[in-house]
Short mmCIF file of C-alpha atoms in Angstrom, two decimals:
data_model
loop_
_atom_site.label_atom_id
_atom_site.label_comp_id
_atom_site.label_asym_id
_atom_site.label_seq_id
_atom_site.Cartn_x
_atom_site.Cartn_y
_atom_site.Cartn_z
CA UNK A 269 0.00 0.00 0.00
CA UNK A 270 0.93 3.55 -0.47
CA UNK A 271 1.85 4.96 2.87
CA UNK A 272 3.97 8.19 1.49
CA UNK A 273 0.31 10.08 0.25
CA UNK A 274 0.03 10.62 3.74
CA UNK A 275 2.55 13.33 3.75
CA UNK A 276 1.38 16.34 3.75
CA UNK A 277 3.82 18.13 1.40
CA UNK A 278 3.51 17.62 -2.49
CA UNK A 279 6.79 18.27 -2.75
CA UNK A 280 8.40 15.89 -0.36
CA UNK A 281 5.87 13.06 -1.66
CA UNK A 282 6.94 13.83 -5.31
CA UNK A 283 10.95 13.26 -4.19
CA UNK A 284 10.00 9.86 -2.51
CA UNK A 285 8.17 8.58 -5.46
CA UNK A 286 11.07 9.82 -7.57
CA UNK A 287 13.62 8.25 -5.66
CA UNK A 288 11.53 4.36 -5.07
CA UNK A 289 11.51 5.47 -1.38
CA UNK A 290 10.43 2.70 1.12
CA UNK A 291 9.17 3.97 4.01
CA UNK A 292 9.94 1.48 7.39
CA UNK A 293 7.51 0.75 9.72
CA UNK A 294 8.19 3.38 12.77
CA UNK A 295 7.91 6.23 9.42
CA UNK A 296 4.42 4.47 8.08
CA UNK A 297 3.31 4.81 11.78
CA UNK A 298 4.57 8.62 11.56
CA UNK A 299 3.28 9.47 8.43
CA UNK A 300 -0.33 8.12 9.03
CA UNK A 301 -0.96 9.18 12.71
CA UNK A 302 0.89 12.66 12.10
CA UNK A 303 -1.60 13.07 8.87
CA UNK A 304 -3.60 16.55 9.40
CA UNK A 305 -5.97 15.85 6.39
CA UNK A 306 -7.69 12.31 7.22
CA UNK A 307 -10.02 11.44 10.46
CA UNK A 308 -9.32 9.40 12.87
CA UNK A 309 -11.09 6.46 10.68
CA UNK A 310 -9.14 7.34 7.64
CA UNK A 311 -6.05 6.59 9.90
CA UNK A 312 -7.50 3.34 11.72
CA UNK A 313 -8.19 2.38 8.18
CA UNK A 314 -4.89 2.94 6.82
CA UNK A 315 -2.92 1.37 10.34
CA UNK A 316 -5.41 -1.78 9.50
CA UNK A 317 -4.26 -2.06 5.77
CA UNK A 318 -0.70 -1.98 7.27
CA UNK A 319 -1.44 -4.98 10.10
CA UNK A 320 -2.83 -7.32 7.06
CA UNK A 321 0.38 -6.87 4.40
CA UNK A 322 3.15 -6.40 6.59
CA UNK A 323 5.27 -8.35 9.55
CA UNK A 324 5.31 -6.91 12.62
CA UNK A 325 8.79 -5.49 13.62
CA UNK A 326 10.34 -3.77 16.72
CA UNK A 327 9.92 0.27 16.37
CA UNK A 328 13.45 1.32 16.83
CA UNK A 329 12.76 5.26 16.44
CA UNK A 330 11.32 5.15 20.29
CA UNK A 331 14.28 5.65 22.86
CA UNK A 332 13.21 8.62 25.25
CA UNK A 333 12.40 6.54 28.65
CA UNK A 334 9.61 9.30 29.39
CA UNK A 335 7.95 7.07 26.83
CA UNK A 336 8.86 3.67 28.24
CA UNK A 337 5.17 2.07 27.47
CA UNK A 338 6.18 2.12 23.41
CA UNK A 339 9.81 1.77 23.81
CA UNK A 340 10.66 -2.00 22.03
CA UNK A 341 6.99 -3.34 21.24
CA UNK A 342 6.32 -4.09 17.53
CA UNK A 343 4.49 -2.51 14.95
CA UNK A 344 1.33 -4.13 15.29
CA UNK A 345 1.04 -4.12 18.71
CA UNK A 346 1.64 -0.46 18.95
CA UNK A 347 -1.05 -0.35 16.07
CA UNK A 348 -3.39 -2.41 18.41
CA UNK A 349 -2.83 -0.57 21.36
CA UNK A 350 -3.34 2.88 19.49
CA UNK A 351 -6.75 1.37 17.99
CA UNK A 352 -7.56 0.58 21.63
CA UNK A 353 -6.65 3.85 23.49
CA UNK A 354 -8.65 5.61 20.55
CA UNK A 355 -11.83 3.47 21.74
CA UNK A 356 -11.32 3.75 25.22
CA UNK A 357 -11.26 7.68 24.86
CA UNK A 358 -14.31 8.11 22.73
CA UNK A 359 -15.93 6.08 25.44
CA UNK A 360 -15.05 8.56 27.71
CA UNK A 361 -15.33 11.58 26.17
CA UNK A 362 -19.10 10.75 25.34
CA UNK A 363 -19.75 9.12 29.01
CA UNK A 364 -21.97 11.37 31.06
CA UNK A 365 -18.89 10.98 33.99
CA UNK A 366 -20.06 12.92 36.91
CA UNK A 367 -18.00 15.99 38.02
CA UNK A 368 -17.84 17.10 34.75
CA UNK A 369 -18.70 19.66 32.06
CA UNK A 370 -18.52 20.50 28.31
CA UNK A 371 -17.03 22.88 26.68
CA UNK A 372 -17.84 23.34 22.46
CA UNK A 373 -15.49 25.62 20.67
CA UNK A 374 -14.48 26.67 17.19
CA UNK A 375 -10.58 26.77 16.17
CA UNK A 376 -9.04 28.81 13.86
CA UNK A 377 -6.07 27.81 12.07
CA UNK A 378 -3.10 29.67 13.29
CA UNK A 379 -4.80 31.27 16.12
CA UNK A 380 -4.33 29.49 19.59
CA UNK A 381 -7.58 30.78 20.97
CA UNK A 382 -10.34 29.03 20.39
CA UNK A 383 -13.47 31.08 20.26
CA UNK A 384 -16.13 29.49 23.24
CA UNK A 385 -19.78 28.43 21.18
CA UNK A 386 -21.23 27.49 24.26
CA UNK A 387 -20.95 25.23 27.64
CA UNK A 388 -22.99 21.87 27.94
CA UNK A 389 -23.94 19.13 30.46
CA UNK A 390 -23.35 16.22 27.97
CA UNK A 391 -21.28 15.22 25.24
CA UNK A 392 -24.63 14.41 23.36
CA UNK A 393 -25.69 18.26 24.01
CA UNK A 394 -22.30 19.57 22.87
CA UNK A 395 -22.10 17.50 19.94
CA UNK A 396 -25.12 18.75 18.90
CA UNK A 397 -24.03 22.46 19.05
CA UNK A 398 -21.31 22.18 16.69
CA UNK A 399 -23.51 20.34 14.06
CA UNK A 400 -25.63 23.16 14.50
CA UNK A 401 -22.99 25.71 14.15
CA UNK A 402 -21.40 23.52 10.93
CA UNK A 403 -25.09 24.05 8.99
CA UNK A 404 -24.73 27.82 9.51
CA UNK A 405 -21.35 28.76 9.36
CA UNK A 406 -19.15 28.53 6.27
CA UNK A 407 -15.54 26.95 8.00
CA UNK A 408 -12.10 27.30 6.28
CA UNK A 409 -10.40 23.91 5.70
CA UNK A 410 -7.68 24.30 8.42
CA UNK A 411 -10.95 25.00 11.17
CA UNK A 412 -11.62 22.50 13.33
CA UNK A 413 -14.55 22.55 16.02
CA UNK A 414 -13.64 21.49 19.67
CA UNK A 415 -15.10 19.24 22.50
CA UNK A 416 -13.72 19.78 25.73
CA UNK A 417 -14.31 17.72 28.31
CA UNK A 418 -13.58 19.51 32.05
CA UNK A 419 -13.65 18.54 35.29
CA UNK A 420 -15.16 20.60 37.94
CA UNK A 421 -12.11 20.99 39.94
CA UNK A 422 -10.20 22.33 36.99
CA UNK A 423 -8.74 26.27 37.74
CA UNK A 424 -6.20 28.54 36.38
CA UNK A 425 -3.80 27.69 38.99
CA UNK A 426 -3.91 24.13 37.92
CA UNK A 427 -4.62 22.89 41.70
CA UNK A 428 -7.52 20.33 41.05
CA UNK A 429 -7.03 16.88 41.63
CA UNK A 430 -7.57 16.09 37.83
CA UNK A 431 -6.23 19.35 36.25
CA UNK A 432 -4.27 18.95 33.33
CA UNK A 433 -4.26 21.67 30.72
CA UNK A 434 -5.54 20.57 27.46
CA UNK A 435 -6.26 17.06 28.98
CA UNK A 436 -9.04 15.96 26.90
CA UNK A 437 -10.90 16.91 23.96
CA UNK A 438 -11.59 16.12 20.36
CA UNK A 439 -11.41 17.92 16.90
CA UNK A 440 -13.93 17.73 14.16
CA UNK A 441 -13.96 19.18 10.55
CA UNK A 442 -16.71 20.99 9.33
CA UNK A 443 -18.69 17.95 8.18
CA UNK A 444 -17.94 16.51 11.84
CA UNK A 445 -15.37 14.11 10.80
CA UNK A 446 -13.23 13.00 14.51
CA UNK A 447 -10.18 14.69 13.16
CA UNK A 448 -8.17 13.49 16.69
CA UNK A 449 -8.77 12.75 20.12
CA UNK A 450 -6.78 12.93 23.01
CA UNK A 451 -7.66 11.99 26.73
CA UNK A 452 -5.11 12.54 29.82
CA UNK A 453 -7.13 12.03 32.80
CA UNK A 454 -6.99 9.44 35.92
CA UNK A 455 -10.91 8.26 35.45
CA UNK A 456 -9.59 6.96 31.84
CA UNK A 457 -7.18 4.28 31.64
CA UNK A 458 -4.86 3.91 28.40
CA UNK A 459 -2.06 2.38 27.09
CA UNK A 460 -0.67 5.71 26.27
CA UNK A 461 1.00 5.13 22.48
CA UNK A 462 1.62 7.53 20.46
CA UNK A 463 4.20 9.65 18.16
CA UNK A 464 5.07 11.90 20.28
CA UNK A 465 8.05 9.71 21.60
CA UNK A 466 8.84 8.63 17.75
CA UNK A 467 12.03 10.46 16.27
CA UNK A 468 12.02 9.67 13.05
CA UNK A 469 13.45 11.28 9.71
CA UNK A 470 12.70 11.13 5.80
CA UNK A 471 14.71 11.94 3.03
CA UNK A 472 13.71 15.57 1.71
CA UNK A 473 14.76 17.08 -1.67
CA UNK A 474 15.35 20.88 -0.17
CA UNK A 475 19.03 21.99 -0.63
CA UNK A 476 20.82 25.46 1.68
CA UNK A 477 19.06 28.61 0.12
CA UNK A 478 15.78 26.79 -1.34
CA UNK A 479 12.82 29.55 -0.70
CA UNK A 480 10.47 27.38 0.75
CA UNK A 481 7.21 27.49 2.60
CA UNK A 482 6.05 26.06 6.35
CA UNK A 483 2.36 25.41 6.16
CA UNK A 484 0.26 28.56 4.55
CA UNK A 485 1.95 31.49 5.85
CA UNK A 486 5.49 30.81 7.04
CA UNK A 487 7.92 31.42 4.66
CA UNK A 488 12.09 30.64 4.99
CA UNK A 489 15.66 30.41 3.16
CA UNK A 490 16.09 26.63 3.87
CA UNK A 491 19.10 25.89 6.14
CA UNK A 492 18.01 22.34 6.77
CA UNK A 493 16.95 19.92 8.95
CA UNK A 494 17.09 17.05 11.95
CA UNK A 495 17.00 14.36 11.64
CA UNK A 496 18.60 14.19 8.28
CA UNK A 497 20.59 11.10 8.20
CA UNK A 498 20.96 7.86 10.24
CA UNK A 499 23.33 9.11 12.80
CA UNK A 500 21.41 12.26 13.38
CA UNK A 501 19.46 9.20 15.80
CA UNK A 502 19.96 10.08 19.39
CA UNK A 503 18.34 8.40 22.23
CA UNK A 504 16.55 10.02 24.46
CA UNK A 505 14.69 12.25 21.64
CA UNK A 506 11.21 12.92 21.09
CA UNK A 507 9.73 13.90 17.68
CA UNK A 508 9.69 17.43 19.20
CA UNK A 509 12.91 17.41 17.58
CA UNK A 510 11.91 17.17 13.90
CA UNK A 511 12.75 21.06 13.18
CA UNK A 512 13.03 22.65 9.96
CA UNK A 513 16.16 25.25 10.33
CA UNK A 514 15.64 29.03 8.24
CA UNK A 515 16.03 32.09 7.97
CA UNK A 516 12.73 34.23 7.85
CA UNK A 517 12.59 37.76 6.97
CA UNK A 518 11.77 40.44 9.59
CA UNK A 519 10.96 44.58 8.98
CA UNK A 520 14.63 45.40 9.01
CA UNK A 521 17.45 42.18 8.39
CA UNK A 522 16.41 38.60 8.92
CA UNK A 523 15.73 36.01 12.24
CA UNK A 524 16.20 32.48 12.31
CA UNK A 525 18.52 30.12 13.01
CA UNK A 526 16.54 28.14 15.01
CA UNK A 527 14.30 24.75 15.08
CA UNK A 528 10.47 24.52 13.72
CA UNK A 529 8.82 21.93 14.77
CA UNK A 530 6.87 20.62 11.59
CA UNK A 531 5.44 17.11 10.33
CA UNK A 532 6.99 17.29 6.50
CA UNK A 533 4.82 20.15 5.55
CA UNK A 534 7.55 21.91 3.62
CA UNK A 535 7.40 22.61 0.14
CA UNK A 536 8.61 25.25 -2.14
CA UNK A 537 8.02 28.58 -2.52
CA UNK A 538 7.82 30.69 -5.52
CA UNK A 539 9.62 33.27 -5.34
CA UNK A 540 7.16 35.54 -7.78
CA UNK A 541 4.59 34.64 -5.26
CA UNK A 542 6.70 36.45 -2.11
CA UNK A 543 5.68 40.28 -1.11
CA UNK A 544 6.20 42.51 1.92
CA UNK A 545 8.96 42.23 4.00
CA UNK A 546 9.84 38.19 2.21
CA UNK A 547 11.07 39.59 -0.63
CA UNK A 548 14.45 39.99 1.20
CA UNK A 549 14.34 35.92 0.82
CA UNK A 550 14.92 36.35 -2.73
CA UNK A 551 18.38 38.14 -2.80
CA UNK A 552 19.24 36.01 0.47
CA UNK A 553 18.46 32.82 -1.26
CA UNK A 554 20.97 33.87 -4.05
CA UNK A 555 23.78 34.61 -1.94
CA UNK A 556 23.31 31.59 0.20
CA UNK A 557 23.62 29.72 -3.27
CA UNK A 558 26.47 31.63 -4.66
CA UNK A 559 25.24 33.89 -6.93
CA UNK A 560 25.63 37.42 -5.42
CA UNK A 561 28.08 38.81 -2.86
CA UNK A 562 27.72 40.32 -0.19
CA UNK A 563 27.32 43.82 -1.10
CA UNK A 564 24.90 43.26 -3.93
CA UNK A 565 22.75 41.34 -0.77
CA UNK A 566 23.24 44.21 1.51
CA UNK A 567 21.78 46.26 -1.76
CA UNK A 568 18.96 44.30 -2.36
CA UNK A 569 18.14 44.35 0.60
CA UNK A 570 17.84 47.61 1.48
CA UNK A 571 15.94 48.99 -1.51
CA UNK A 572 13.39 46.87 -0.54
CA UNK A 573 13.50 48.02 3.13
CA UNK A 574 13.80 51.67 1.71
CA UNK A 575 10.72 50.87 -0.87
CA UNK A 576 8.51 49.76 2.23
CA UNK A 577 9.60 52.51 4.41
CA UNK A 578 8.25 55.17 1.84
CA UNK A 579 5.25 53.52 0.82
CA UNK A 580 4.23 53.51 4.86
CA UNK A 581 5.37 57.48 4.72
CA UNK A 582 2.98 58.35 1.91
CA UNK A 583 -0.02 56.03 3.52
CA UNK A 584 1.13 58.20 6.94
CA UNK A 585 0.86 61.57 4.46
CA UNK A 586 -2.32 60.31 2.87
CA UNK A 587 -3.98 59.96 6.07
CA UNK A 588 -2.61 63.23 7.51
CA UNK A 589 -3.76 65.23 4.70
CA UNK A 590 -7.25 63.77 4.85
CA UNK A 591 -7.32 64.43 8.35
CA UNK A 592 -6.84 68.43 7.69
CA UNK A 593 -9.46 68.22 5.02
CA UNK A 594 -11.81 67.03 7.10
CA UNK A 595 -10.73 70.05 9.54
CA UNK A 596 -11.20 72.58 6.64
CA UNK A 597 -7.09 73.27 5.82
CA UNK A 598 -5.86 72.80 2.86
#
């Protein structure tokens, strides 16, 4: 089966086809669970297709002992035990589990805030809240709607007995697909698997000085990445540690230099599609590569800056002026 269409970037999926790329069983398990664009059933689906054509082998990409329930069991009994926890936390999320409430929310991709739609008794009554709000609201493809399950001991200072911030709730697209679920609370037993112990790396095609692109609206000068090769393998590291390394463009000179976490949603950038302040990426890009000094960067670069600076001067004048019309001097 094809495991690599579960990456999300085009561009990384195009170099592993290219290249007869065979993806091992701790990167299938990656790839599929770490998938933002299929539910939870797409996933189950896809882990199932995996139990019935392949052996099971020991995950090797598991060595931090804060995960010590994953670290040495196989592939398909990390793929039961995931099928498992999923059930055991939709039971529990939908239980009406006394000493707790409901919370229904709406989140917005790239905003960490999720608006409140309403608080609920039940899961039933909650559920039925965002269906309502999915029939008359028109949702962006990266929105997902939230169920929170809280207990009633939860507060800011994180003092009740089953406070843990984030500790359960589940996301839904807008035609109330289970998009993920996750349950950390002592009335709901698990196994606990999961990626977020896996450290595992696949072969990209980026080079230094590629313009490329970080979801919809983070763009970079690729540096590179970790883990890139075999020996990049450390123990004791999460998949935290899967960080895209660039240089982003700020107001005046650039920022970077430091880790992103991402899950292989990189792809390139056009440059002719670049305004604002990541134009600069284009004359940094060359000189990274070779093709310009120094100087001619330092140029570049500041026409642009010098460009933006007088374009905000004659919005500042524009304004001004308006502003003494409307006060009778001319």
């Amino acid at each position: 089966m094809d495991f690599i269409r579960y990456i999300a970037s085009k561009d990384v999926r195009q170099y592993l086809y290219d290249i007869d790329y065979k993806l091992s069983a701790d990167q299938v398990i990656f790839v599929v669970l770490s998938c933002s664009f299929i539910s939870v059933n797409e996933k189950i689906k896809a882990l199932d297709d995996y139990l019935q054509t392949s052996d099971g082998v020991t995950l090797t990409s598991i060595t931090d002992e804060s995960f010590s329930e994953t670290i040495g069991l196989t592939s398909h009994e990390f793929i039961r035990r995931y099928k498992r926890d999923v059930e055991t936390m939709t039971e529990f999320m939908k239980a009406n589990t006394s000493g707790y409430f409901y919370q229904a929310r709406i989140m917005y991709e790239g905003n960490s805030d999720p608006d409140l739609i309403g608080c609920f008794k039940t899961y039933k009554s909650c559920f039925e809240a965002l269906s309502e709000y999915s029939k008359e609201n028109v949702m962006k493809p990266g929105e997902r709607l939230r169920v929170d399950k809280i207990p009633f001991d939860d507060d800011d200072s994180g003092n009740g007995e089953n406070y843990l911030s984030d500790s359960n709730y589940c996301l839904f697209s807008n035609n109330l697909e289970l998009m993920d679920i996750y349950v950390y609370d002592n009335n709901c037993k698990t196994y606990g698997v999961g990626i977020d112990g896996m450290y595992v790396g696949i072969p990209m095609p980026f080079k230094k000085g590629d313009i490329v692109s970080l979801g919809r609206d983070i763009n970079v000068v690729y540096l590179g990445y970790h883990p890139e090769k075999p020996e990049d393998y450390k123990p004791g590291r999460s998949y935290g540690d899967i960080l895209l390394y660039g240089i982003y463009a700020e107001e005046y000179g650039f920022d970077g230099g430091y880790g992103i976490v991402f899950n292989y949603d990189v792809e390139y950038k056009d440059p002719a599609l670049l305004s604002g302040d990541d134009l600069k990426l284009i004359p940094l890009s060359k000189y990274l590569k070779g093709e310009i000094d120094s100087d001619e960067l330092y140029r570049n670069v500041r026409i642009i800056e010098l460009k933006k600076e007088k374009e905000k001067e004659d919005e500042y004048l524009s304004v001004f002026c308006s502003s003494l019309a409307e006060l009778g001097i001319k």
